[in-house]
PDB file of N, CA and C in Angstrom:
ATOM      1  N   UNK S1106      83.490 119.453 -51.132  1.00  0.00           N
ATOM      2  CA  UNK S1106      82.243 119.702 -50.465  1.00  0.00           C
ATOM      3  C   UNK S1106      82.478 120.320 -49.086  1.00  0.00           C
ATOM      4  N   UNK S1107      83.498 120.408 -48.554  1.00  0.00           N
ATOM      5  CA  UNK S1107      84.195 120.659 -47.365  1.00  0.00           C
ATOM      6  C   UNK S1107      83.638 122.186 -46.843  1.00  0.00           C
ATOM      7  N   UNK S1108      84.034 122.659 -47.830  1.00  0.00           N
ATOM      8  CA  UNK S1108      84.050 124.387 -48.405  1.00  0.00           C
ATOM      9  C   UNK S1108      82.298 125.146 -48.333  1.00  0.00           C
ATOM     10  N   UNK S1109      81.193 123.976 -49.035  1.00  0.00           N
ATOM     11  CA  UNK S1109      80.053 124.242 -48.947  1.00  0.00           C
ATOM     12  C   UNK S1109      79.518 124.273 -47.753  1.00  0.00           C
ATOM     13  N   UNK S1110      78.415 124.856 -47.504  1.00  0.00           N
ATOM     14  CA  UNK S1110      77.509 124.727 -46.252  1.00  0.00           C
ATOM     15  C   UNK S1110      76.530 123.992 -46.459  1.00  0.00           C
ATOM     16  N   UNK S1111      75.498 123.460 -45.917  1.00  0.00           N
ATOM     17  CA  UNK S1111      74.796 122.649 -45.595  1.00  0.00           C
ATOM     18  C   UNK S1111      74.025 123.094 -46.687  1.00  0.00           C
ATOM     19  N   UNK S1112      73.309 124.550 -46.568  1.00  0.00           N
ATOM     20  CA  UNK S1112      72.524 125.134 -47.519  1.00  0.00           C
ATOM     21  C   UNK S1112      72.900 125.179 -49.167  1.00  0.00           C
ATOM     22  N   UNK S1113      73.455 124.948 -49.180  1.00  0.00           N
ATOM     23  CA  UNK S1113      74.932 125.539 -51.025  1.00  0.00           C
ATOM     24  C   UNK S1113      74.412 123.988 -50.771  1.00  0.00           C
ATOM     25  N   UNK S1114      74.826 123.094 -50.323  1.00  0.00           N
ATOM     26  CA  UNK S1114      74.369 121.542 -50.863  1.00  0.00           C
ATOM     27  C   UNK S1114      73.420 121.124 -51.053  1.00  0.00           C
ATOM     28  N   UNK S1115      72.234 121.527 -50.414  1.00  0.00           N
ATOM     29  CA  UNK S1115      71.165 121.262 -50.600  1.00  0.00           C
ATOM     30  C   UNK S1115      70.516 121.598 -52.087  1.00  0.00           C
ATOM     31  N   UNK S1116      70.765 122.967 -51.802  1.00  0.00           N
ATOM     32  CA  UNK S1116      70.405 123.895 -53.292  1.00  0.00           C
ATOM     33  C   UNK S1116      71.011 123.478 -54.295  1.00  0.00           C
ATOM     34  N   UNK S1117      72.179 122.806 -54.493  1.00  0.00           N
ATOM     35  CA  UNK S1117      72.418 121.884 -55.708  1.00  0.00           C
ATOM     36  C   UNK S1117      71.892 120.930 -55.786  1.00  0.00           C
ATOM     37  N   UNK S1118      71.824 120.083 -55.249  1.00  0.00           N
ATOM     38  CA  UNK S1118      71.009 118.720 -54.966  1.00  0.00           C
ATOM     39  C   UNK S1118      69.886 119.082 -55.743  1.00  0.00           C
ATOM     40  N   UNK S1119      69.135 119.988 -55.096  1.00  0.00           N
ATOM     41  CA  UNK S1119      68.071 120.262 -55.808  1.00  0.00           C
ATOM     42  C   UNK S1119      68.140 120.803 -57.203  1.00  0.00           C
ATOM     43  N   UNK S1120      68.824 121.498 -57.593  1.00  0.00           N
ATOM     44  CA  UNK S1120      68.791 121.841 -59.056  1.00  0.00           C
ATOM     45  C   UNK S1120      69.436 120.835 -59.788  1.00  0.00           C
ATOM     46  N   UNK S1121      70.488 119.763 -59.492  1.00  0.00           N
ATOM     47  CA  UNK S1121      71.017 118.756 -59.856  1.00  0.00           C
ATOM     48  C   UNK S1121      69.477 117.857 -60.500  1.00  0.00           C
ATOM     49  N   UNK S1122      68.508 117.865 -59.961  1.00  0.00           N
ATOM     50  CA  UNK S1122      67.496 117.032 -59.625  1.00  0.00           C
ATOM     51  C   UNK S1122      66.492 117.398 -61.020  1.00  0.00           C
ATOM     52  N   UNK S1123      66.471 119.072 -60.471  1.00  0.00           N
ATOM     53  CA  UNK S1123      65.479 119.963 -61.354  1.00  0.00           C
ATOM     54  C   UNK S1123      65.695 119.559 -62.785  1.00  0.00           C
ATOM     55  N   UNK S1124      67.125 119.577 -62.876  1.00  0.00           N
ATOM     56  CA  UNK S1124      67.713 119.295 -64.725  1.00  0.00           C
ATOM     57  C   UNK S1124      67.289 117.453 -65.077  1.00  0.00           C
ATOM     58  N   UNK S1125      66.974 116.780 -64.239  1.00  0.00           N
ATOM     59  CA  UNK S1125      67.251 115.615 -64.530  1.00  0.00           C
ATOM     60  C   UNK S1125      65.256 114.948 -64.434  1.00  0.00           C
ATOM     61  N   UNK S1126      64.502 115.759 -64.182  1.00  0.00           N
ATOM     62  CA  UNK S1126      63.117 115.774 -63.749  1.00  0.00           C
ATOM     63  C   UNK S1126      62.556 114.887 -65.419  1.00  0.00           C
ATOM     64  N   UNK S1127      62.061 113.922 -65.135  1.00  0.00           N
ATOM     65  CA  UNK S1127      61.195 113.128 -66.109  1.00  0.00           C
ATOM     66  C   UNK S1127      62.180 111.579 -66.582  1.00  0.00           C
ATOM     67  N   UNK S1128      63.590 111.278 -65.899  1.00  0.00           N
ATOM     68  CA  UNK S1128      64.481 110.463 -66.425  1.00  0.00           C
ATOM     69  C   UNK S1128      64.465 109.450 -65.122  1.00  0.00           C
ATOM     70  N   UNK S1129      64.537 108.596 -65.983  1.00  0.00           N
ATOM     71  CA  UNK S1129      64.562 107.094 -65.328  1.00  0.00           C
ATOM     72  C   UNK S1129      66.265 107.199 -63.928  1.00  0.00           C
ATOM     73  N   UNK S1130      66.148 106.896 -62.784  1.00  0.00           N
ATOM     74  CA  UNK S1130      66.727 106.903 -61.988  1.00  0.00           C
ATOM     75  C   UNK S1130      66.185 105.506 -61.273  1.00  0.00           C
ATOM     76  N   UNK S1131      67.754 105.346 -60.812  1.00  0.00           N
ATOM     77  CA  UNK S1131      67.777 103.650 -59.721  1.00  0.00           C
ATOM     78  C   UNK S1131      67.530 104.412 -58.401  1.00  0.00           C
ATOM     79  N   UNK S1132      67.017 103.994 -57.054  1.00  0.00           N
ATOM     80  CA  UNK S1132      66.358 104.702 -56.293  1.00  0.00           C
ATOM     81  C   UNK S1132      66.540 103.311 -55.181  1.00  0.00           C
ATOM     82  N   UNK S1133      67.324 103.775 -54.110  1.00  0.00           N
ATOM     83  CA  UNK S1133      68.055 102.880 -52.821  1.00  0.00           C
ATOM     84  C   UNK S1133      67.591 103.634 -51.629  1.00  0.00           C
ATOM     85  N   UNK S1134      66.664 103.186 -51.093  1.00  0.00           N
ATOM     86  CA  UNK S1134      66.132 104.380 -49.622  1.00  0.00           C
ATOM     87  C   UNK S1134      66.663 103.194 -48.347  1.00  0.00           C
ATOM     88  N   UNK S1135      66.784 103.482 -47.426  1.00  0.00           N
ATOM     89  CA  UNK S1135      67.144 103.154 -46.182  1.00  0.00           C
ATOM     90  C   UNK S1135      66.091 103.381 -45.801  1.00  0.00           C
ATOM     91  N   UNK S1136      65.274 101.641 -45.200  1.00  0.00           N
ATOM     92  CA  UNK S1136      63.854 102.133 -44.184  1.00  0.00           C
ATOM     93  C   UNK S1136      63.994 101.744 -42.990  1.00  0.00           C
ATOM     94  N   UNK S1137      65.734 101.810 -42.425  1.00  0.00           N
ATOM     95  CA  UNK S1137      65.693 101.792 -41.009  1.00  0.00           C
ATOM     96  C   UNK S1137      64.933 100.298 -40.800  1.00  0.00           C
ATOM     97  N   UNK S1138      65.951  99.999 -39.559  1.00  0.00           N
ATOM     98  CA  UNK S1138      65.835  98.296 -39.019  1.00  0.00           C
ATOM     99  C   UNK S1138      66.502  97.484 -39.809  1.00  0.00           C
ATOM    100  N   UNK S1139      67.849  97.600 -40.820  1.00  0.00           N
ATOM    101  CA  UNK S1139      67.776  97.189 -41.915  1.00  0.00           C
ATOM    102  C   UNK S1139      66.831  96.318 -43.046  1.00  0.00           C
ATOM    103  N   UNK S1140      66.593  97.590 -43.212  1.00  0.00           N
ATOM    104  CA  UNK S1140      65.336  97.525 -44.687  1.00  0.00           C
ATOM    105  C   UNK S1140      65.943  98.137 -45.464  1.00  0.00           C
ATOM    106  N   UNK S1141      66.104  98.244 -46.931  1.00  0.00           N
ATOM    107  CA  UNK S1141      66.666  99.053 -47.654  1.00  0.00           C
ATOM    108  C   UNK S1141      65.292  98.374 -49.085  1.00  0.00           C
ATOM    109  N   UNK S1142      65.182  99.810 -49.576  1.00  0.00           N
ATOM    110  CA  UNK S1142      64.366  99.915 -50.789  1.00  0.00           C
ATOM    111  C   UNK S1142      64.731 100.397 -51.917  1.00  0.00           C
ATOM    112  N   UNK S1143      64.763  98.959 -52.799  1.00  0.00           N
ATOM    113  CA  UNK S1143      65.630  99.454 -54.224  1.00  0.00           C
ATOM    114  C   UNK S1143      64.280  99.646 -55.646  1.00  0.00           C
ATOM    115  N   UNK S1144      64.008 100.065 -56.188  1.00  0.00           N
ATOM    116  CA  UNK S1144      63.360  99.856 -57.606  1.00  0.00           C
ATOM    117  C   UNK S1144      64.166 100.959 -58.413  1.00  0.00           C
ATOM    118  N   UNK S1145      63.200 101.029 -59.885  1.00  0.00           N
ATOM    119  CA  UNK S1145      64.023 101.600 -60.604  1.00  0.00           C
ATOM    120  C   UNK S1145      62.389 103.112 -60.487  1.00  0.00           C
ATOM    121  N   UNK S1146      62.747 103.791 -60.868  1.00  0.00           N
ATOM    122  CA  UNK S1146      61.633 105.242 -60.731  1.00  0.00           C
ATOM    123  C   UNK S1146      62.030 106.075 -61.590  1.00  0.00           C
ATOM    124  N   UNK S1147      60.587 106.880 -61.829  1.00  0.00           N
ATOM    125  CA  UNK S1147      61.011 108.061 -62.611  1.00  0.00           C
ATOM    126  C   UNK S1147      60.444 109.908 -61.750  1.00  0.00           C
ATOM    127  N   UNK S1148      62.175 110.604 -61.712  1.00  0.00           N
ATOM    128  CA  UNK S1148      61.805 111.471 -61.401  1.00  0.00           C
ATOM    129  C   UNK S1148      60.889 112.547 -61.944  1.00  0.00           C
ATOM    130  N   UNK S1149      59.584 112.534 -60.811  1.00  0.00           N
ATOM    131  CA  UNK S1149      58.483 113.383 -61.318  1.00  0.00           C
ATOM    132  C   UNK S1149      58.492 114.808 -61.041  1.00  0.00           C
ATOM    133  N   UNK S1150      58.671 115.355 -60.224  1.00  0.00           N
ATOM    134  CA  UNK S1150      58.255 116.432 -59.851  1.00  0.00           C
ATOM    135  C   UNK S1150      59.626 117.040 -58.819  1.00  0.00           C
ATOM    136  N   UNK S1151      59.928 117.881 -58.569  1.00  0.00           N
ATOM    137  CA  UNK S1151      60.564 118.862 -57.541  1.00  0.00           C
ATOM    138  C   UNK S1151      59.729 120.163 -57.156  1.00  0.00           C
ATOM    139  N   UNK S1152      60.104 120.241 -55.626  1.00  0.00           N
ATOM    140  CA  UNK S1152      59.327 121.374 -55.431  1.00  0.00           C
ATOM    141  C   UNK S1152      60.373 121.968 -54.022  1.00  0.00           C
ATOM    142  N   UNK S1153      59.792 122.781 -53.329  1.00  0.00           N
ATOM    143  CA  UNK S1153      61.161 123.809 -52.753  1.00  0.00           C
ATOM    144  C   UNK S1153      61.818 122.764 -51.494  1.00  0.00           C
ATOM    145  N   UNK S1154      60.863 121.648 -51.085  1.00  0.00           N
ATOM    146  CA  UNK S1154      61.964 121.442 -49.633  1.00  0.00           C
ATOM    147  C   UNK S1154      62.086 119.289 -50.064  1.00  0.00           C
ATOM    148  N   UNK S1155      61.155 118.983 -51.063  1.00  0.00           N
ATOM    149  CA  UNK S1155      60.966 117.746 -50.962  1.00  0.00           C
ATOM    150  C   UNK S1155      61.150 117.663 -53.133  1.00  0.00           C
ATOM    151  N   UNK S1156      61.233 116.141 -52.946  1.00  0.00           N
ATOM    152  CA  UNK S1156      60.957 115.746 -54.784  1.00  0.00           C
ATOM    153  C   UNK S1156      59.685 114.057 -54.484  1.00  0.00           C
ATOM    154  N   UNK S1157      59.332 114.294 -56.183  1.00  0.00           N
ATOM    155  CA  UNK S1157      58.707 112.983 -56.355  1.00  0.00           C
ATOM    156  C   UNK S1157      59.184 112.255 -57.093  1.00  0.00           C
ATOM    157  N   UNK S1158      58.876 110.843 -57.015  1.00  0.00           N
ATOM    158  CA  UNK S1158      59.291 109.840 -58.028  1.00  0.00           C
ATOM    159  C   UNK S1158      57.988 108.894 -58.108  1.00  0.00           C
ATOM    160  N   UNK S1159      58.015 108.570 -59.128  1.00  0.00           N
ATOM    161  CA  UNK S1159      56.788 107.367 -59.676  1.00  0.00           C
ATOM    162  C   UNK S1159      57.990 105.891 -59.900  1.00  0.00           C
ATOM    163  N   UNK S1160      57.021 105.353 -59.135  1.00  0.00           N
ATOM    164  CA  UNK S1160      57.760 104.007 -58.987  1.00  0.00           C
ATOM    165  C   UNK S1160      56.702 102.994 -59.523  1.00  0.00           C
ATOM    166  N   UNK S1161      57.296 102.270 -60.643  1.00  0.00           N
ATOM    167  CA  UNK S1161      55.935 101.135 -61.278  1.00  0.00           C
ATOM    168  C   UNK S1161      56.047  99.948 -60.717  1.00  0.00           C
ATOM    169  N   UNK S1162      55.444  99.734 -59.492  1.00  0.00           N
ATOM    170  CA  UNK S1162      55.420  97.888 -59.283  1.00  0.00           C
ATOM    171  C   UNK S1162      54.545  97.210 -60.126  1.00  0.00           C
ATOM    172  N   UNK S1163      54.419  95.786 -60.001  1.00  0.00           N
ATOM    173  CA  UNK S1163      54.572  94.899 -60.179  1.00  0.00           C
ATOM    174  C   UNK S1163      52.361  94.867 -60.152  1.00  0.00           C
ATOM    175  N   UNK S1164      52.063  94.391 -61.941  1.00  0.00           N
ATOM    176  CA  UNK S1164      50.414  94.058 -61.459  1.00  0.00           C
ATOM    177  C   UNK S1164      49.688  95.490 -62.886  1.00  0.00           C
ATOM    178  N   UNK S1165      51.358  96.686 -63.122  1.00  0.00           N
ATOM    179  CA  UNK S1165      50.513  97.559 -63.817  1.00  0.00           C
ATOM    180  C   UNK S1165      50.606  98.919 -62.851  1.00  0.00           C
ATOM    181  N   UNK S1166      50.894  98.452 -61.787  1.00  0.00           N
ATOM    182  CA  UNK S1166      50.375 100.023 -60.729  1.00  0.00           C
ATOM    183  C   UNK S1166      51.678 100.700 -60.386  1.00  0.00           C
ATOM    184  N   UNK S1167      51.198 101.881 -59.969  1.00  0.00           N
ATOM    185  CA  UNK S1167      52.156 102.896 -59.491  1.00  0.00           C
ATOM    186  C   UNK S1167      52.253 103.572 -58.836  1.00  0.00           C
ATOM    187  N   UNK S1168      53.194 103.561 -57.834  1.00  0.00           N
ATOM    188  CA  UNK S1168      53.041 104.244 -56.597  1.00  0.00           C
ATOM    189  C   UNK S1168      54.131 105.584 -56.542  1.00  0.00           C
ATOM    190  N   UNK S1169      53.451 106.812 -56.024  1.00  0.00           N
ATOM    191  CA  UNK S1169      54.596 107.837 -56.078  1.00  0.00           C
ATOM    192  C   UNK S1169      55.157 108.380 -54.436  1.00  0.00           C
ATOM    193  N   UNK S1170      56.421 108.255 -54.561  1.00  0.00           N
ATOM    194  CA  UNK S1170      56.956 108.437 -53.096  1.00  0.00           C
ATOM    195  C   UNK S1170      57.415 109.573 -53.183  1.00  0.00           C
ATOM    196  N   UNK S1171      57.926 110.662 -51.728  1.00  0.00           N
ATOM    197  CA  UNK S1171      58.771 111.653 -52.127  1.00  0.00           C
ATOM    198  C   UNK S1171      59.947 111.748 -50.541  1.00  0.00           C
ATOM    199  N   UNK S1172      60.432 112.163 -50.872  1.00  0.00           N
ATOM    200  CA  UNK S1172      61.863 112.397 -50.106  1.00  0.00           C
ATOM    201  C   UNK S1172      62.403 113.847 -49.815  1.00  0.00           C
ATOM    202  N   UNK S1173      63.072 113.835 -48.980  1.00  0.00           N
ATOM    203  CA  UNK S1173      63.590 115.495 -49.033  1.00  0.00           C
ATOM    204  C   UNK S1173      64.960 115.452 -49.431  1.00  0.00           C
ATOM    205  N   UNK S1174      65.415 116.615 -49.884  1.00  0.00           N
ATOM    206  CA  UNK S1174      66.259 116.850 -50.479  1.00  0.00           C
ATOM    207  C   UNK S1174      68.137 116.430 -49.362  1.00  0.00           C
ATOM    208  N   UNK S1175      67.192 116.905 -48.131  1.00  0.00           N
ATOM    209  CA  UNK S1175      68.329 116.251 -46.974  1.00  0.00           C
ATOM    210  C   UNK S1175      68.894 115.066 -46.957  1.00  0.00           C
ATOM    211  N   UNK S1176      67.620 113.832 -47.466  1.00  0.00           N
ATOM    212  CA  UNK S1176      67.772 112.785 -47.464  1.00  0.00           C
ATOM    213  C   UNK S1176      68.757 111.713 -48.407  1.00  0.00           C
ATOM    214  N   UNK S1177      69.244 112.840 -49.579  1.00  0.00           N
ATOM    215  CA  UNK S1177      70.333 112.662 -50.173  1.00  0.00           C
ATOM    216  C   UNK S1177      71.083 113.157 -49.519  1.00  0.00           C
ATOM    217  N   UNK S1178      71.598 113.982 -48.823  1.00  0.00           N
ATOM    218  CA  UNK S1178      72.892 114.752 -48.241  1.00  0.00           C
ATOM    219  C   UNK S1178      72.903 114.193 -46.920  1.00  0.00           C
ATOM    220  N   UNK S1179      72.197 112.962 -46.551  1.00  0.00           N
ATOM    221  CA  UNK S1179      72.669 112.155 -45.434  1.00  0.00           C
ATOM    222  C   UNK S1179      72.738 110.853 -45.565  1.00  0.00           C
ATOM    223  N   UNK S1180      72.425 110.706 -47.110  1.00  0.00           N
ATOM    224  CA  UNK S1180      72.918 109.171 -47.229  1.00  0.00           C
ATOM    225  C   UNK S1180      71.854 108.001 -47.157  1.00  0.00           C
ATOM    226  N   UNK S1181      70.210 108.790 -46.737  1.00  0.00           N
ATOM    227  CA  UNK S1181      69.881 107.500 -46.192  1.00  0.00           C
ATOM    228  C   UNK S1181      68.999 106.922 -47.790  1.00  0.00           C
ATOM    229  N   UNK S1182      68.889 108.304 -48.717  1.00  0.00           N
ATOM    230  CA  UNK S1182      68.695 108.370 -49.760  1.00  0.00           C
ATOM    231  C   UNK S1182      69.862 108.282 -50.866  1.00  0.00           C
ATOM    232  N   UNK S1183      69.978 107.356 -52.320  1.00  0.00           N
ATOM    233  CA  UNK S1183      70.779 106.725 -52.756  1.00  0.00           C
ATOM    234  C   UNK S1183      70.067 107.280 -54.376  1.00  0.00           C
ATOM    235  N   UNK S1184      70.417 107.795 -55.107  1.00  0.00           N
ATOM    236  CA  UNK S1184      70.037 107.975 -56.582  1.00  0.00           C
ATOM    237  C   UNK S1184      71.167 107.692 -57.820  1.00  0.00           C
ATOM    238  N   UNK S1185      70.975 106.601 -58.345  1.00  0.00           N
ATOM    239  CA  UNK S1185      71.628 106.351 -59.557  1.00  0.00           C
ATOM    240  C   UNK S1185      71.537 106.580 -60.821  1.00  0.00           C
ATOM    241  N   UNK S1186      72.012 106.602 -61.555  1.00  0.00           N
ATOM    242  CA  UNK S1186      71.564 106.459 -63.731  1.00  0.00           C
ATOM    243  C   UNK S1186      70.800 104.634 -63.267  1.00  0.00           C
ATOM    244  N   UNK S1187      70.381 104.574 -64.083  1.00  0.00           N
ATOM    245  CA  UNK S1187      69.505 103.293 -64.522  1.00  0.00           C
ATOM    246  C   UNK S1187      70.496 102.692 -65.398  1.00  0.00           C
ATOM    247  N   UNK S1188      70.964 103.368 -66.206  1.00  0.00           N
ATOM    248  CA  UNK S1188      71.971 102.453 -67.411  1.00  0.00           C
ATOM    249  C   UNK S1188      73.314 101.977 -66.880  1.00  0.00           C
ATOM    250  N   UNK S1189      73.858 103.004 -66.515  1.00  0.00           N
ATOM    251  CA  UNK S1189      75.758 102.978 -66.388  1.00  0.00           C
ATOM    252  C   UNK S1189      75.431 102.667 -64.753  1.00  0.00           C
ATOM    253  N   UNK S1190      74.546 103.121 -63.649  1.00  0.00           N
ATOM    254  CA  UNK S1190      74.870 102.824 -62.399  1.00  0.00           C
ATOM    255  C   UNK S1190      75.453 103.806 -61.430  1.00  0.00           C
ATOM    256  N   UNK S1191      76.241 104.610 -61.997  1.00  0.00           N
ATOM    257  CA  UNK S1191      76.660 106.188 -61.604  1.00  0.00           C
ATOM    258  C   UNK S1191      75.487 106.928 -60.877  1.00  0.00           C
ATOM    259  N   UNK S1192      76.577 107.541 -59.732  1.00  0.00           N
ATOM    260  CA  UNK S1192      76.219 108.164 -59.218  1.00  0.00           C
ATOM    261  C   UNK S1192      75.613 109.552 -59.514  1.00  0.00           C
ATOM    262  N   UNK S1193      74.194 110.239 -59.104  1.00  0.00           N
ATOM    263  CA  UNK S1193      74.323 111.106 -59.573  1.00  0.00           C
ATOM    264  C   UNK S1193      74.312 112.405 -59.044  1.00  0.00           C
ATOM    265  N   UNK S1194      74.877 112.089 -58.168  1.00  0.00           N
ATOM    266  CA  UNK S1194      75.924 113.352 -57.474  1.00  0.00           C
ATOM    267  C   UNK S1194      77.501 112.977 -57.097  1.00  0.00           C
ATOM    268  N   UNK S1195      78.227 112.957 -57.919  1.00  0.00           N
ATOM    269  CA  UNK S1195      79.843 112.403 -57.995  1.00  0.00           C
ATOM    270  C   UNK S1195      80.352 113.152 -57.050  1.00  0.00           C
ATOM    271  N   UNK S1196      80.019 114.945 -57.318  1.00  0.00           N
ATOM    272  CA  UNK S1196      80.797 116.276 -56.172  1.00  0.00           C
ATOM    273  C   UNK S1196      80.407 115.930 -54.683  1.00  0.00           C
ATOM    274  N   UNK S1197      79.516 114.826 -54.279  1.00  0.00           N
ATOM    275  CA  UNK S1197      79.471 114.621 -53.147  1.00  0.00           C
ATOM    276  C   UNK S1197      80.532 113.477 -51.929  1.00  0.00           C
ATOM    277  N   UNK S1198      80.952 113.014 -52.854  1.00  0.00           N
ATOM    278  CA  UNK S1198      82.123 111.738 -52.138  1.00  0.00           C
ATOM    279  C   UNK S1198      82.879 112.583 -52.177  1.00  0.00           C
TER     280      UNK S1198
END
């Protein structure tokens, strides 16, 4: 990743994302003060600078959050497989 620029990472991230749009993902956000927000979500939507996810709590309801694509490439955003736990950006460590 050394080699990439900020931009080349992003733009994968995002197409990494694009291919994976409608699949169950584990979802770890950092809300600052230590808070950290885990559920399980499904990626909904991508669009050019941000993505969505539908997250089903608890009662029937569903709430949809979105994130920017930065927010994986700084860590404070965390996306897993749901099954195996894997990461799903490996080329980034």
């Amino acid at each position: 990743m050394e080699s990439m620029n900020q931009l080349e990472v992003v733009g994968r991230i995002k197409s990494d994302l694009e291919n994976l749009t409608g699949q169950r993902v584990r979802l770890k956000a950092n809300m600052g003060r230590s808070k950290v927000f885990e559920r399980e979500a499904t990626l909904e939507q991508t669009h050019p600078s941000l993505f969505v996810l539908r997250i089903d709590e608890k009662r029937g309801r569903t709430a949809r959050v979105s994130y920017s694509y930065v927010d994986i490439l700084t860590g404070t955003v965390e996306l897993t497989h749901c099954e195996t736990g894997e990461c799903l950006f490996p080329w980034m460590n």
